[in-house]
CSV table of C-alpha atoms in Angstrom, one decimal:
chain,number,residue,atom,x,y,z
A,254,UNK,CA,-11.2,19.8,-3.9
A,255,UNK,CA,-11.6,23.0,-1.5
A,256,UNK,CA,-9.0,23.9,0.9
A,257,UNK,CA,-6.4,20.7,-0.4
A,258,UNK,CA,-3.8,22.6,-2.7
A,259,UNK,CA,-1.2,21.8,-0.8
A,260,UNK,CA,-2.0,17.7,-0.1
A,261,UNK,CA,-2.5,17.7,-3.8
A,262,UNK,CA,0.6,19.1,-4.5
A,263,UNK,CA,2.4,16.7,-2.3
A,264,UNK,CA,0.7,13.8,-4.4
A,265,UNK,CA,1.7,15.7,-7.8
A,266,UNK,CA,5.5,15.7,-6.5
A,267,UNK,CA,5.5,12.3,-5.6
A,268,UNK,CA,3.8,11.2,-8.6
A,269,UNK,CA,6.0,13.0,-11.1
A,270,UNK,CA,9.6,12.2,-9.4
A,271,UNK,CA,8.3,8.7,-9.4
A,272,UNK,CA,7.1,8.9,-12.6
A,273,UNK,CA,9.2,10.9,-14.0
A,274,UNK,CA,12.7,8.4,-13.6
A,275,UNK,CA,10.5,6.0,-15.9
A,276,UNK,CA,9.8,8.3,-18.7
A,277,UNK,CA,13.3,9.3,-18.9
A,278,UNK,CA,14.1,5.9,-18.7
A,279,UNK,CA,15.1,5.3,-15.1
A,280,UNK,CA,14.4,3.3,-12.5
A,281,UNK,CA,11.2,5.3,-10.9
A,282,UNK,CA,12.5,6.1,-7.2
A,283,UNK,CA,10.0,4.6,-5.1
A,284,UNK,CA,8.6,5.7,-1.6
A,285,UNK,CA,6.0,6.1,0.9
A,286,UNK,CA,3.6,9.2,1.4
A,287,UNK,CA,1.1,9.7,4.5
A,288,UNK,CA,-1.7,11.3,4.9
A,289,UNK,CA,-3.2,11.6,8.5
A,290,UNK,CA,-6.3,13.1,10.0
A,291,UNK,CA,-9.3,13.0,11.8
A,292,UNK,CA,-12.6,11.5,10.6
A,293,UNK,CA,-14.2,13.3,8.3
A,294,UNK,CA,-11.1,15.7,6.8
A,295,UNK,CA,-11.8,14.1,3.5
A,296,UNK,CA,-8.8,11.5,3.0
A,297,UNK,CA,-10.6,8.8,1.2
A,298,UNK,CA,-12.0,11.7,-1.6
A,299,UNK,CA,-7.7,12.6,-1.0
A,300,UNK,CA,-7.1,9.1,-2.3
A,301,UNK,CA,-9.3,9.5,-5.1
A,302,UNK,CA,-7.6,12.2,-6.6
A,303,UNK,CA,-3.8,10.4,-5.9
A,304,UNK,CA,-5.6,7.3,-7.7
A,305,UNK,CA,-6.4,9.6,-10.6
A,306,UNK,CA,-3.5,11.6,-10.7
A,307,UNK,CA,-1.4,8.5,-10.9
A,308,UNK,CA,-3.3,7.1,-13.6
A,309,UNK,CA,-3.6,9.7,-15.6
A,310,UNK,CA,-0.5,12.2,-14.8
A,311,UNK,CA,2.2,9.1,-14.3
A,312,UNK,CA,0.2,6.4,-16.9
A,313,UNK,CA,1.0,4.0,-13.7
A,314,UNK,CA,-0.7,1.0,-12.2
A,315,UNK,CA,-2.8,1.3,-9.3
A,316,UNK,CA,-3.4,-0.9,-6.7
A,317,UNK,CA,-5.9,-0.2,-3.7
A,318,UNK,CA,-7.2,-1.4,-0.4
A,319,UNK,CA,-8.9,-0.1,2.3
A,320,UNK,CA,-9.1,-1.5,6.3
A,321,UNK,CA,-12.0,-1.8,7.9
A,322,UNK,CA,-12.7,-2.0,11.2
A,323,UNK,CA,-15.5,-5.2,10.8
A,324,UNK,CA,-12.6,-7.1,9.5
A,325,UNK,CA,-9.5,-5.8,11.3
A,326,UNK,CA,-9.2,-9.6,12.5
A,327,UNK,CA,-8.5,-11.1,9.1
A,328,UNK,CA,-5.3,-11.9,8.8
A,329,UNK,CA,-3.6,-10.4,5.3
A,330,UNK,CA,-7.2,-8.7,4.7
A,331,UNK,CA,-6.1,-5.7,2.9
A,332,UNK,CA,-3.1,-7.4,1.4
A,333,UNK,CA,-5.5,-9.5,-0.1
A,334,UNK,CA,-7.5,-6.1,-1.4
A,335,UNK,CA,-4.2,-5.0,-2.9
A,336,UNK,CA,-3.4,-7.8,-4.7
A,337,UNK,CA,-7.0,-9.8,-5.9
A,338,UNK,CA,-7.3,-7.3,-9.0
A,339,UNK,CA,-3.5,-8.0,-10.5
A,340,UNK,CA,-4.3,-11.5,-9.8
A,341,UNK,CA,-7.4,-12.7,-10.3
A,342,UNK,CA,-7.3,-12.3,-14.1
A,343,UNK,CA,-4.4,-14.4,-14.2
A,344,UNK,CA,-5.0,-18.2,-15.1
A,345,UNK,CA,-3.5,-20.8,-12.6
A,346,UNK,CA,-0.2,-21.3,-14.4
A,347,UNK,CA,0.3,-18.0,-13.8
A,348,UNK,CA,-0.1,-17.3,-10.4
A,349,UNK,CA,2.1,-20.0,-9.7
A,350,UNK,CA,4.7,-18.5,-11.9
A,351,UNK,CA,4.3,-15.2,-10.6
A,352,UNK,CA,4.6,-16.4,-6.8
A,353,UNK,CA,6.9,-18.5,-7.5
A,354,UNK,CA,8.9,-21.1,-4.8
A,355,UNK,CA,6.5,-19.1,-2.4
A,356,UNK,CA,3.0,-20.4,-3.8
A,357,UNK,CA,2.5,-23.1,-1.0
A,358,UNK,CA,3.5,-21.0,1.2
A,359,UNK,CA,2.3,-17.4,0.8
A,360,UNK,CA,-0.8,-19.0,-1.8
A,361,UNK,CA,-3.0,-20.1,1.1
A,362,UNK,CA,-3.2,-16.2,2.8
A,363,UNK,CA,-3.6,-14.7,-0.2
A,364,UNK,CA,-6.6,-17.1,-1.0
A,365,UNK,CA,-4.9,-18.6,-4.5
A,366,UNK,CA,-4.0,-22.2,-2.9
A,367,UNK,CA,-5.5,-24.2,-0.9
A,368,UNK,CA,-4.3,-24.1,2.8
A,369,UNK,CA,-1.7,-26.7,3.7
A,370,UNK,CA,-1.2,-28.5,6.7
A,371,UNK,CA,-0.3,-27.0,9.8
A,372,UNK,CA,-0.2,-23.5,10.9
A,373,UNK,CA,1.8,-21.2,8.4
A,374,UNK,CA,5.1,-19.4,9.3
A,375,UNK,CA,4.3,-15.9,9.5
A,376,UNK,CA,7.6,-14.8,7.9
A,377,UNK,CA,7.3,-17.2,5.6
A,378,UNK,CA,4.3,-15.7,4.2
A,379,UNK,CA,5.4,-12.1,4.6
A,380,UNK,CA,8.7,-13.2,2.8
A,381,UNK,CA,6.5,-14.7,-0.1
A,382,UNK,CA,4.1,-11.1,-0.4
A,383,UNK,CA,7.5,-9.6,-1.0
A,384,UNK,CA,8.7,-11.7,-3.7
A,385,UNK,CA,5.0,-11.1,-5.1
A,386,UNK,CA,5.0,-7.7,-4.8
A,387,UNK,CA,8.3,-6.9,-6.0
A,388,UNK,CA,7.9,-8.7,-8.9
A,389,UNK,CA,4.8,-7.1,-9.7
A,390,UNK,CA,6.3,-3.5,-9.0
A,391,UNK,CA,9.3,-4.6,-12.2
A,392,UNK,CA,6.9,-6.4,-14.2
A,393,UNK,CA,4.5,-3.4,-14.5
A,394,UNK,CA,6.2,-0.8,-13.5
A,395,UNK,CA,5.5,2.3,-12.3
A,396,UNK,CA,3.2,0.4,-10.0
A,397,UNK,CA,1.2,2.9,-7.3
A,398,UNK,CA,-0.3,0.9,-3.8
A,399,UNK,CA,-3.1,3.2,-2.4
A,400,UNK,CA,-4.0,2.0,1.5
A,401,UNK,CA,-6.9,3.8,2.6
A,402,UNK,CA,-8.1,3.7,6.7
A,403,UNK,CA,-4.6,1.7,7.9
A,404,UNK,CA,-5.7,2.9,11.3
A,405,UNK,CA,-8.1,0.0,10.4
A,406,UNK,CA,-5.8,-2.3,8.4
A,407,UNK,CA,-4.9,-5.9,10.1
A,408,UNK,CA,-2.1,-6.6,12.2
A,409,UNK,CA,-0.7,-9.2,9.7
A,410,UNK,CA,-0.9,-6.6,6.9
A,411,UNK,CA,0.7,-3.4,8.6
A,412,UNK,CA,3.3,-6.3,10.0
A,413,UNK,CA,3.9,-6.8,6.3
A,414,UNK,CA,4.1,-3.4,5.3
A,415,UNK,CA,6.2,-1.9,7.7
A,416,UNK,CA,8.9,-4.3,7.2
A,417,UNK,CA,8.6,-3.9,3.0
A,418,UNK,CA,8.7,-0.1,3.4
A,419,UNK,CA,12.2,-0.1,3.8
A,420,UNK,CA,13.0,-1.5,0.3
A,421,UNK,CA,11.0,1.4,-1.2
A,422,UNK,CA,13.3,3.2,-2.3
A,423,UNK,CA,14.9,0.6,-4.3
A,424,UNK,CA,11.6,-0.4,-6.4
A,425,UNK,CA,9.6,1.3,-8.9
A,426,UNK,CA,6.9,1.1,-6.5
A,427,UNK,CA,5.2,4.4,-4.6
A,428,UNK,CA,3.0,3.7,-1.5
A,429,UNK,CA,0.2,6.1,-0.5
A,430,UNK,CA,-1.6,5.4,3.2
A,431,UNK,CA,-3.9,7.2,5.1
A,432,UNK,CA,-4.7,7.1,8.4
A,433,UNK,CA,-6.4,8.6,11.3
A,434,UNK,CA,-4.1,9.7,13.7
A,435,UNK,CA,-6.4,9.3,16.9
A,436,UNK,CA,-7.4,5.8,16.4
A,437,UNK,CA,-3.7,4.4,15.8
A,438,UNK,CA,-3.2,0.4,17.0
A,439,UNK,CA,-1.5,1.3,20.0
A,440,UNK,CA,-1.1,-2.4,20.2
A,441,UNK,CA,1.0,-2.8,17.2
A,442,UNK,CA,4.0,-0.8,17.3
A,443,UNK,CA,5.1,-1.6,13.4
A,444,UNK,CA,2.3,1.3,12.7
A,445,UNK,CA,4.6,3.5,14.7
A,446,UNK,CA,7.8,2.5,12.9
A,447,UNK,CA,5.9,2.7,9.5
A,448,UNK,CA,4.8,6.4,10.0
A,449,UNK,CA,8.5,7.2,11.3
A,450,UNK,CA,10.4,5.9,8.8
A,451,UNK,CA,13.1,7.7,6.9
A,452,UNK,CA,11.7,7.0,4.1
A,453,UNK,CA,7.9,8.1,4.7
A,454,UNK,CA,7.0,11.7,3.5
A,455,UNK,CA,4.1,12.9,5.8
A,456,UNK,CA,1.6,15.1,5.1
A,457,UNK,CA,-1.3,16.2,7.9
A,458,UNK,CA,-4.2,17.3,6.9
A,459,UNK,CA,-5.6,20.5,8.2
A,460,UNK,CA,-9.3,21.3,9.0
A,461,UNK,CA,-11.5,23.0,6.5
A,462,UNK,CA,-12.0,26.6,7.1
C-alpha cells in the first residue's frame, strides 16, 4: 500500500505487543486502535492488511464486521457480523454452553434463540455479548475484532462497544475500528466516549499525495 507506512506500522506495533505477551506466554495485553478518515483514504484496503497481518504475523483469530448505512437501524447488526462466523459452526449444545445463563436473554439479538416474550432489557443483552465475547477472547486467544465503517455501525452495537472497551486491557482481545470522522452519530454520544478513551490508540489518516 502507497503512502500508508506509518498506519501499517501502527497495526504492526499493536499486533506484536498483543501478540507478543502470548508467545512468551503471557496474557496478550489487549486494546483498541482507530483509524479515521474521509471517504475514499483507503481504510477498508487498511483493514485488510491489519486482518492479514494479524493472521499471519500474530497466528490470531479474526473477527470482522462492517456498518452499513442501509442497515444502521438493526439493532446488534454488526455485533451479529462479529460474532455469526465463531458461531455458526457450533452445534446447539454449544452455543448454549458458550453463552451461558445469558442464552435467553442475549440468544434472541444475536439471532441463536428464538425471541422471548416481551421486549428485552437492553443491559441485559449487552451484559450477555460480554460474557460471550470475553469467553471467546480466553478460549481462543489472541482473538483480533476488526469494525470497518462504525460511522455506520448501529446504535445498540457502538452502545455495546463503548462500554466493553474499557475492559480491553484486561483481555487477550485487540479491537481495530475505522471510521469516518465527518459522518460521526452526532446523536450517540458513546461514539464520542469510544474514540476518547484512555485506552484507544488513534491513528488519522492522511491524504495521498
Amino acid at each position: 500500500m502507497f503512502e500508508r507506512e506509518r498506519e501499517i506500522a501502527a497495526a504492526e506495533r499493536a499486533v506484536d505487543s498483543f501478540c507478543g505477551h502470548a508467545a512468551a506466554g503471557d496474557a496478550p495485553l489487549g486494546g483498541l486502535l482507530l483509524y479515521s478518515g474521509e471517504a475514499g483514504l483507503g481504510k477498508t484496503a487498511l483493514l485488510t492488511e491489519v486482518r492479514r497481518i494479524a493472521m499471519e504475523r500474530g497466528h490470531c483469530t479474526v473477527l470482522s464486521a462492517r456498518g452499513s448505512e442501509s442497515v444502521r437501524s438493526v439493532p446488534f447488526h454488526v455485533v451479529r457480523q462479529l460474532l455469526q462466523p465463531a458461531i455458526a459452526p457450533m452445534s446447539a449444545a454449544a452455543r448454549k454452553d458458550l453463552f451461558g445463563a445469558w442464552y435467553d436473554i442475549a440468544g434472541p439479538a444475536l439471532g441463536v434463540a428464538p425471541p422471548g416474550e416481551g421486549q428485552p432489557d437492553p443491559q441485559g443483552v449487552r451484559d450477555g455479548i460480554d460474557w460471550v465475547i470475553t469467553r471467546l477472547a480466553r478460549n481462543t486467544a489472541p482473538l483480533v475484532l476488526v469494525i470497518d465503517d462504525a460511522h455506520w455501525a448501529d446504535g445498540e452495537s457502538l452502545a455495546w462497544l463503548t462500554s466493553f472497551a474499557v475492559r480491553l486491557p484486561e483481555l487477550p482481545l485487540l479491537v481495530v475500528v475505522s471510521y469516518r470522522p465527518d459522518e460521526l452519530p452526532e446523536h450517540d454520544p458513546a461514539f464520542a466516549d469510544l474514540v476518547g478513551g484512555r485506552d484507544a490508540r488513534p491513528v488519522v489518516l492522511r491524504e495521498l499525495t
